[in-house]
Structure formats: C-alpha cells, structure tokens
XYZ file of C-alpha atoms in Angstrom:
447
model
C 2.700 -109.298 -154.395
C 1.073 -111.119 -151.459
C 2.940 -113.158 -148.818
C 2.414 -116.473 -150.595
C 3.690 -115.079 -153.883
C 6.748 -113.669 -152.095
C 7.519 -117.062 -150.587
C 7.141 -118.832 -153.939
C 9.381 -116.251 -155.575
C 11.966 -116.641 -152.816
C 11.936 -120.423 -153.189
C 12.481 -120.024 -156.923
C 15.463 -117.810 -156.109
C 16.854 -120.594 -153.918
C 16.586 -123.025 -156.824
C 18.533 -120.643 -159.042
C 21.171 -120.282 -156.351
C 21.563 -124.071 -156.177
C 22.081 -124.176 -159.937
C 24.645 -121.389 -159.708
C 26.444 -123.079 -156.806
C 26.783 -126.239 -158.890
C 27.705 -124.438 -162.123
C 31.312 -125.594 -161.823
C 30.394 -129.225 -161.265
C 30.874 -129.154 -157.497
C 28.549 -130.464 -154.810
C 27.026 -127.889 -152.463
C 25.622 -127.695 -148.947
C 22.673 -125.488 -148.019
C 20.812 -124.756 -144.797
C 17.496 -123.205 -143.801
C 15.129 -123.349 -140.835
C 11.805 -125.172 -140.639
C 9.514 -122.276 -139.755
C 5.737 -122.912 -139.812
C 3.514 -120.051 -140.947
C 4.652 -116.516 -141.714
C 6.748 -114.488 -141.328
C 9.485 -117.053 -141.777
C 12.197 -114.742 -140.553
C 12.532 -112.269 -137.684
C 15.238 -111.172 -135.234
C 14.953 -114.337 -133.127
C 14.978 -116.724 -136.095
C 17.856 -114.890 -137.764
C 20.016 -114.985 -134.615
C 19.406 -118.728 -134.379
C 20.057 -119.181 -138.098
C 23.391 -117.310 -137.939
C 24.500 -119.389 -134.968
C 23.512 -122.632 -136.723
C 25.291 -121.525 -139.902
C 28.552 -121.039 -138.006
C 28.079 -124.358 -136.220
C 27.477 -126.112 -139.550
C 30.598 -124.607 -141.117
C 32.619 -125.725 -138.118
C 31.121 -129.244 -138.354
C 32.026 -129.486 -142.037
C 35.580 -128.403 -141.319
C 35.800 -130.909 -138.455
C 34.920 -133.595 -141.016
C 37.644 -132.303 -143.370
C 35.099 -130.930 -145.862
C 36.412 -127.734 -147.392
C 33.904 -125.160 -148.626
C 34.431 -122.342 -151.118
C 34.054 -119.338 -148.794
C 34.295 -116.879 -151.692
C 31.099 -118.296 -153.200
C 28.920 -118.707 -150.126
C 25.562 -116.907 -150.224
C 23.311 -115.850 -147.325
C 19.746 -114.676 -147.881
C 17.175 -113.207 -145.507
C 13.920 -113.156 -147.446
C 10.257 -114.181 -147.415
C 10.996 -117.917 -147.541
C 13.177 -117.572 -144.466
C 16.908 -117.359 -143.876
C 18.962 -119.380 -146.349
C 22.631 -120.334 -146.705
C 24.380 -122.154 -149.550
C 28.013 -122.830 -150.350
C 29.745 -125.089 -152.917
C 32.508 -127.449 -151.896
C 36.063 -126.901 -153.069
C 36.342 -130.390 -154.485
C 34.304 -133.512 -155.213
C 36.565 -135.865 -153.319
C 33.828 -137.030 -150.930
C 30.948 -139.292 -152.025
C 27.562 -137.564 -152.001
C 26.145 -140.307 -149.741
C 28.837 -139.620 -147.140
C 28.261 -135.881 -147.417
C 24.553 -136.409 -146.712
C 25.386 -138.596 -143.709
C 27.556 -135.835 -142.288
C 24.755 -133.292 -142.814
C 22.263 -135.592 -141.056
C 24.697 -136.116 -138.180
C 24.806 -132.350 -137.704
C 21.004 -132.217 -137.442
C 20.775 -135.233 -135.129
C 23.504 -133.998 -132.789
C 22.101 -130.480 -132.555
C 19.870 -129.711 -129.566
C 17.306 -128.148 -131.923
C 18.095 -130.191 -135.010
C 14.395 -130.667 -135.795
C 14.218 -126.963 -136.618
C 17.107 -127.175 -139.091
C 17.245 -128.474 -142.669
C 20.681 -129.140 -144.145
C 20.473 -130.181 -147.806
C 23.147 -131.585 -150.080
C 23.084 -131.099 -153.856
C 25.227 -133.153 -156.178
C 27.435 -131.800 -158.971
C 24.352 -131.558 -161.222
C 22.438 -129.393 -158.772
C 20.037 -132.167 -157.730
C 19.131 -132.406 -154.045
C 20.249 -135.754 -152.673
C 17.799 -137.425 -150.259
C 18.473 -140.283 -147.881
C 14.771 -141.110 -147.842
C 14.500 -140.658 -144.061
C 11.423 -138.839 -142.742
C 11.831 -136.440 -139.829
C 9.409 -136.665 -136.948
C 7.238 -133.655 -136.154
C 9.127 -131.411 -133.704
C 5.893 -130.623 -131.862
C 4.210 -134.009 -131.232
C 7.209 -136.267 -131.889
C 4.735 -138.969 -132.944
C 4.204 -138.626 -136.693
C 6.418 -137.680 -139.632
C 6.600 -133.905 -139.937
C 5.312 -134.009 -143.517
C 2.196 -135.912 -142.388
C 1.421 -133.433 -139.624
C 1.840 -130.586 -142.070
C -0.466 -132.077 -144.721
C -3.058 -133.065 -142.112
C -2.972 -129.635 -140.401
C -2.646 -131.641 -137.198
C -1.332 -128.733 -135.082
C -2.352 -125.045 -135.052
C 0.280 -122.801 -136.637
C 0.179 -120.462 -133.631
C 0.974 -123.325 -131.257
C 3.837 -124.520 -133.461
C 5.385 -121.054 -133.670
C 5.017 -120.376 -129.935
C 6.628 -123.726 -129.116
C 9.454 -123.124 -131.557
C 10.196 -119.573 -130.433
C 10.251 -120.613 -126.779
C 12.768 -123.367 -127.532
C 14.935 -121.130 -129.714
C 15.013 -118.271 -127.203
C 15.978 -120.667 -124.395
C 18.703 -122.164 -126.605
C 20.092 -118.744 -127.526
C 20.195 -117.710 -123.858
C 21.993 -120.900 -122.904
C 24.496 -120.652 -125.762
C 25.238 -117.031 -124.875
C 25.800 -117.935 -121.221
C 28.109 -120.816 -122.156
C 30.106 -118.596 -124.513
C 30.399 -115.854 -121.897
C 31.366 -118.339 -119.166
C 34.297 -119.489 -121.299
C 35.352 -115.935 -122.086
C 35.112 -114.614 -118.522
C 36.788 -117.733 -117.089
C 39.679 -117.083 -119.452
C 39.858 -113.484 -118.205
C 39.944 -114.724 -114.608
C 42.812 -117.113 -115.345
C 44.732 -114.393 -117.178
C 44.249 -112.023 -114.245
C 45.712 -114.494 -111.761
C 48.609 -115.409 -114.035
C 49.427 -111.766 -114.816
C 49.796 -111.106 -111.087
C 51.784 -114.290 -110.546
C 54.153 -113.566 -113.444
C 54.761 -109.963 -112.356
C 58.461 -109.788 -111.465
C 59.897 -108.523 -109.202
C 57.372 -108.348 -106.346
C 58.001 -107.455 -102.681
C 58.137 -110.534 -100.463
C 55.910 -112.491 -102.833
C 56.487 -115.476 -105.084
C 57.382 -114.412 -108.626
C 59.335 -115.782 -111.570
C 62.675 -114.851 -110.037
C 62.202 -116.337 -106.584
C 59.994 -117.235 -103.637
C 60.138 -113.942 -101.752
C 59.972 -114.634 -98.011
C 58.257 -117.995 -98.564
C 60.069 -121.284 -98.078
C 57.157 -123.648 -98.718
C 55.947 -122.491 -102.151
C 57.314 -121.419 -105.511
C 56.241 -120.162 -108.940
C 55.480 -123.604 -110.381
C 53.335 -124.499 -107.374
C 51.250 -121.373 -108.027
C 50.921 -122.257 -111.712
C 49.766 -125.764 -110.776
C 47.371 -124.388 -108.180
C 45.895 -121.899 -110.654
C 45.307 -124.645 -113.202
C 43.494 -126.753 -110.605
C 41.202 -124.058 -109.187
C 40.343 -122.641 -112.621
C 38.183 -125.709 -113.302
C 35.438 -124.145 -111.170
C 35.445 -120.693 -112.772
C 32.914 -121.326 -115.545
C 30.489 -122.940 -113.099
C 30.659 -119.927 -110.775
C 29.961 -117.538 -113.641
C 27.052 -119.610 -114.917
C 25.492 -119.849 -111.451
C 25.446 -116.062 -111.369
C 24.008 -115.902 -114.870
C 21.198 -118.251 -113.863
C 20.321 -116.306 -110.705
C 17.438 -113.912 -110.171
C 17.600 -110.716 -108.136
C 16.004 -112.569 -105.221
C 18.635 -115.329 -105.396
C 21.536 -112.945 -104.776
C 20.885 -112.476 -101.059
C 21.090 -116.210 -100.392
C 23.727 -117.217 -102.945
C 26.833 -117.074 -100.744
C 26.552 -120.733 -99.587
C 26.274 -121.790 -103.252
C 29.495 -119.929 -104.064
C 31.213 -121.256 -100.957
C 30.227 -124.809 -101.797
C 32.018 -124.560 -105.154
C 34.889 -122.682 -103.507
C 35.396 -125.394 -100.910
C 35.685 -128.003 -103.646
C 38.260 -125.779 -105.355
C 40.144 -125.445 -102.063
C 40.189 -129.209 -101.627
C 41.654 -129.642 -105.101
C 44.188 -126.895 -104.382
C 45.384 -128.555 -101.186
C 45.621 -131.925 -102.918
C 47.759 -130.359 -105.642
C 49.991 -128.391 -103.260
C 50.179 -131.133 -100.600
C 48.516 -128.971 -97.986
C 50.088 -125.587 -98.793
C 47.665 -122.627 -98.920
C 48.641 -120.896 -102.139
C 45.367 -119.274 -103.209
C 42.631 -119.566 -100.615
C 42.101 -115.808 -100.699
C 41.820 -115.582 -104.472
C 39.365 -118.497 -104.515
C 37.086 -116.464 -102.237
C 37.486 -113.158 -104.077
C 37.349 -114.570 -107.586
C 34.455 -116.855 -106.699
C 32.326 -113.917 -105.589
C 33.427 -111.798 -108.546
C 32.751 -114.480 -111.168
C 29.290 -115.128 -109.750
C 28.469 -111.415 -109.710
C 29.918 -110.909 -113.193
C 27.625 -113.687 -114.431
C 24.631 -111.959 -112.870
C 25.615 -108.586 -114.369
C 26.220 -109.960 -117.874
C 23.230 -112.296 -118.064
C 20.988 -109.603 -119.539
C 23.570 -107.046 -120.682
C 26.112 -107.175 -123.487
C 28.524 -104.879 -121.648
C 29.987 -105.129 -118.155
C 28.361 -102.604 -115.816
C 30.757 -101.808 -112.922
C 28.081 -100.003 -110.896
C 25.709 -102.970 -111.043
C 28.647 -105.249 -110.226
C 29.407 -103.280 -107.046
C 25.746 -103.291 -105.972
C 25.551 -107.046 -106.579
C 28.724 -107.756 -104.567
C 27.438 -105.600 -101.682
C 24.061 -107.339 -101.704
C 25.631 -110.783 -101.818
C 28.084 -110.047 -98.987
C 25.876 -107.897 -96.768
C 26.891 -108.023 -93.046
C 29.633 -110.522 -93.859
C 32.123 -109.034 -91.373
C 29.677 -109.062 -88.468
C 28.396 -112.523 -89.301
C 31.776 -114.213 -89.679
C 34.419 -112.248 -87.761
C 32.719 -111.074 -84.564
C 32.245 -114.581 -83.182
C 34.727 -116.793 -85.039
C 35.462 -120.435 -84.369
C 38.237 -121.500 -81.991
C 40.706 -122.125 -84.828
C 41.347 -118.652 -86.219
C 42.349 -117.930 -89.800
C 44.813 -115.095 -90.402
C 41.934 -112.753 -91.214
C 39.958 -113.740 -88.116
C 43.047 -113.340 -85.917
C 43.704 -109.834 -87.270
C 40.074 -108.813 -86.780
C 40.113 -109.973 -83.174
C 43.409 -108.232 -82.456
C 43.240 -105.120 -84.689
C 39.568 -104.894 -85.813
C 40.682 -105.125 -89.436
C 38.129 -106.786 -91.704
C 40.507 -107.876 -94.479
C 39.008 -109.319 -97.648
C 35.586 -109.693 -96.023
C 35.505 -105.933 -95.505
C 36.495 -105.445 -99.151
C 33.684 -107.567 -100.594
C 31.098 -106.365 -98.080
C 31.760 -102.821 -99.251
C 31.984 -103.589 -102.970
C 35.797 -103.572 -103.369
C 36.443 -99.941 -102.321
C 40.224 -100.314 -102.596
C 39.885 -101.456 -106.188
C 37.348 -98.924 -107.406
C 38.812 -95.955 -105.514
C 42.530 -96.650 -105.937
C 43.910 -99.531 -107.997
C 41.451 -99.592 -110.912
C 41.841 -95.840 -111.607
C 45.606 -96.388 -111.529
C 45.493 -99.282 -113.996
C 43.035 -97.474 -116.265
C 45.316 -94.438 -116.277
C 48.240 -96.658 -117.275
C 45.948 -98.403 -119.795
C 48.084 -101.514 -120.206
C 49.059 -104.635 -118.286
C 52.806 -104.337 -118.680
C 55.298 -104.664 -115.832
C 55.466 -101.020 -114.719
C 51.704 -100.545 -114.926
C 51.069 -103.592 -112.743
C 53.759 -102.626 -110.245
C 52.190 -99.169 -109.865
C 48.787 -100.782 -109.465
C 50.160 -103.114 -106.779
C 51.722 -100.145 -104.963
C 48.439 -98.249 -105.089
C 46.856 -101.147 -103.178
C 49.725 -101.498 -100.720
C 49.546 -97.771 -99.974
C 46.025 -97.994 -98.516
C 45.138 -101.621 -97.734
C 45.274 -102.914 -94.163
C 46.759 -106.141 -95.444
C 46.080 -108.894 -92.910
C 48.933 -110.969 -94.355
C 51.323 -108.255 -93.156
C 49.555 -107.644 -89.843
C 49.619 -111.348 -89.041
C 53.388 -111.523 -89.563
C 54.260 -108.146 -87.992
C 52.285 -105.287 -86.400
C 50.452 -102.038 -87.283
C 53.688 -99.990 -87.201
C 55.326 -102.120 -89.861
C 52.147 -102.011 -91.954
C 51.957 -98.225 -91.707
C 55.616 -97.871 -92.606
C 55.060 -100.014 -95.707
C 51.985 -98.007 -96.662
C 53.883 -94.712 -96.409
C 56.827 -96.103 -98.360
C 54.485 -97.351 -101.085
C 52.950 -93.878 -101.383
C 56.383 -92.244 -101.687
C 57.592 -94.701 -104.306
C 54.370 -94.329 -106.257
C 54.763 -90.533 -106.297
C 58.272 -90.824 -107.750
C 58.241 -94.225 -109.373
C 61.327 -95.955 -110.699
C 62.631 -99.473 -110.427
C 65.335 -98.106 -108.123
C 62.863 -96.639 -105.630
C 60.647 -99.722 -105.967
C 63.633 -101.858 -104.906
C 63.407 -100.144 -101.506
C 59.941 -101.644 -101.009
C 61.251 -105.082 -101.940
C 64.173 -104.731 -99.512
C 61.828 -103.551 -96.729
C 59.583 -106.599 -97.128
C 62.510 -109.003 -97.213
C 64.120 -107.346 -94.176
C 60.921 -107.566 -92.108
C 59.889 -110.933 -93.562
C 56.481 -109.711 -94.699
C 54.482 -110.642 -97.776
C 51.593 -108.434 -98.982
C 49.474 -111.375 -100.143
C 46.194 -109.517 -99.674
C 47.457 -106.736 -101.917
C 48.524 -109.275 -104.524
C 45.034 -110.806 -104.488
C 43.474 -107.379 -105.025
C 45.901 -106.774 -107.878
C 44.537 -109.908 -109.554
C 40.992 -108.696 -108.962
C 41.841 -105.242 -110.334
C 43.203 -106.811 -113.512
C 40.067 -108.970 -113.731
C 37.710 -105.984 -113.574
C 39.922 -103.947 -115.911
C 39.857 -106.719 -118.521
C 36.107 -107.234 -118.078
C 35.494 -103.564 -118.771
C 37.690 -103.692 -121.858
C 36.830 -107.128 -123.264
C 33.100 -107.382 -122.488
C 31.930 -104.437 -124.567
C-alpha cells in the first residue's frame, strides 16, 4: 500500500469512528491538524497535537460541555493525529457547539493549524460555511491555495514546523515558570512556618524582632512572589553568553520587588535577602531547565558562579557611604555574607544543608530544624555579626554543632534561649534554609 492509499484508508477509518461515536444519538467533537504533504505525523506534530487535545478538552469543560471520556479515541496514523469523543448529552444546540469549537481555533495562537469538527447526532459534520484563510500567505482561503498549488509543500511544512516548535518551547517555559515559582513560594513559606525558630519570626512569636510578625512575612511573600515567574523565564530565554551580563537584569526585577515589599510592610525590611538569593536562583534554574527535563545541580552551581563572578570584590571592597548590614560586616570582619555564597555557588547549601535535608528526606519540622542548624553551625551569618561580635557568632556555631550531634527539642531549646538572651537573629541562615528547600524540591519535583 503506497502513502496515498494509506491516507485514504486512514480517512475512511475516521469516518467509521464518527459513525461509531454517534451510534447512541449523541453529538461528537473531533480534532486533527492541518498538515500539508507527508508524513502527516511525527514527534513534533504529535507533541503539538497532544497539547492541543488537552487544551480543547479544557475549553469544552470551561463551556460546560461534558464529554464521554470512556469513549474517546486517539489515533496516530497516516492521515495524521486524530481525536474524537462523543458528548454525554444533547442539551446544547449543534450551532452553539460549532461556535464554541470555532472560538477555540480563533483564540489559539496556532489555530490555523487546527481543525475542530462537530458532528450531529446522525454523524453528519456540521459546517458554519466559513472559509479559513491560508496560514502561510494569509491572503486567500486555504482551500483555494491548496487547489491552486499556490505554495510549495516544502515551504509550507518548514513554516509550520518552525511555528510549532517555537510554540512548544514557549508553552513549556510558561508551564515550568508556574511550577518553579510555586516551588519558590513553598520554600519561603516552609521556612517561615517552621516553629519554633531561634530569634526569628515564626508562627508562635516574633523572636527578637519588635517591628515585624508572621502575618507581615506572609503579606511580604505574597507581594514579592509576583516577580518569580518573570525571573525564571528570563533565565530560560538566556543564552550562555547572556549569563555573564545578566545580573543587572535580575537586579532590575529585584528592585521592583523590593519596592513592592517596602510598600506592603511600610518600610520594614522583611525579605531583602531572599529577594536577592531567590532572584538569582530562579534565573539560573530557568537557564538550567530551558533545554533539560530534569534539574541539574552541577550546571546550576556553574551558572550561579558565572553569573556572580567577582561579586564580592566588585560590591564590597569599595561600598557606598551608606552601608548595608552585609557591607558593614565585610568592612569590619571581612565576611562576604550572601554575596560570598552566590559567588561560590552556594557552598554552605551544597556541602552542608542540602545533604542534611536529603538525608532526612522530608520537609517536616524536625528535618527543617536540623537543616537550619546545619547552616547555623558553619555560616558566618552577617545578621548575627551586625548585632553582636565574632565571639557570639562562634559560640552559636559551636552550640548548633553540639545540638545537631545529639538532637532533641530539649537541646534545641538551648539555641533558642541563647539567641533570645543575646538578642540575635540568624536571618542569613533562615534565608539559606529557604534556598536549601528550594533546591531540594527542584531536584525532587523537576524530574
């Protein structure tokens, strides 16, 4: 059987399927792609077809049209990919059903490539009489261009494949941006909700802080999260060459997030550090996942290092007159803080806290407390240095190590008491806990 005979046979099979779908006197909806030439199906076309099929089903449901899922049929054959499903009832007029199908095509970015047909209860295809324009020239009806052989088949297929591949890439990036943004929000909220924490705001109190509380952090998180998807997508749209010059792009979005945060909190700095850390991480995660279906931690570390190369020297050696906490601590103690962490690819996370969380293999209270302690045991937390001195920091680090070696809520209470007594808050450690959770969830959810 030659290719033409196969296509004719496949089209005959579609006709039989329409008759079968309408055997119980119900209208049916079918979908296929307008593919010029042969083959009419391949990996690219099928991926697009499957995505369109799911979008169509969702559109029907949004219009309160119920389909009979048990009787839906999907074919991948010589005439191209094909989907048909009968409705559960005939409560909607066939004219309205056709209008809804045409709305799906018109509203779709590549609707010219899609044919959604409606058959009535007798199995007859219902037509609105409207002629689609040619997707290539956009000047004549598609049927006229086809009959007149107005465009070379090779040009039509190349044009179509280019558009479909670009659409699939964009849809994948959008889907991933939503997923990874959700992971970022969860990571921040998991850290915030962890109770009790030493000197930090949690659900039971404000720690040593008098100007912020749990609800303020929830509000702040909601406000800054608006920028997460954009940061991820910027990374996903970047080339290898873009990475070295992308920091101002990230900072520009981060500054807008900071402005919104301060407006929400009436000037209180709740999450400036996490905006910086999460902004860099979301951008780099987007770059890592743009061409890979799984999160690659090694590539992530390399990307962060490349993006933040020489950050400490460039920003802390000659700071402005008005010093941030991190800049003050660098000038006084030569401690790089979060800039050191990103410049070196999050060594505290990948050497200490992530192995701890992966060993615990859950995000419950005890696992997150141990992960927090693993950070506090090694991090030169500038939040603590700014409020105290190196001796207090070292004492807290040693205490964290001891409690971690013999963990219980009773021994952990000693760390909480120490922080309250000395009025210190390990905010840098809390930020790295959020980032540890973020990377842990990326490794587990993006597989």
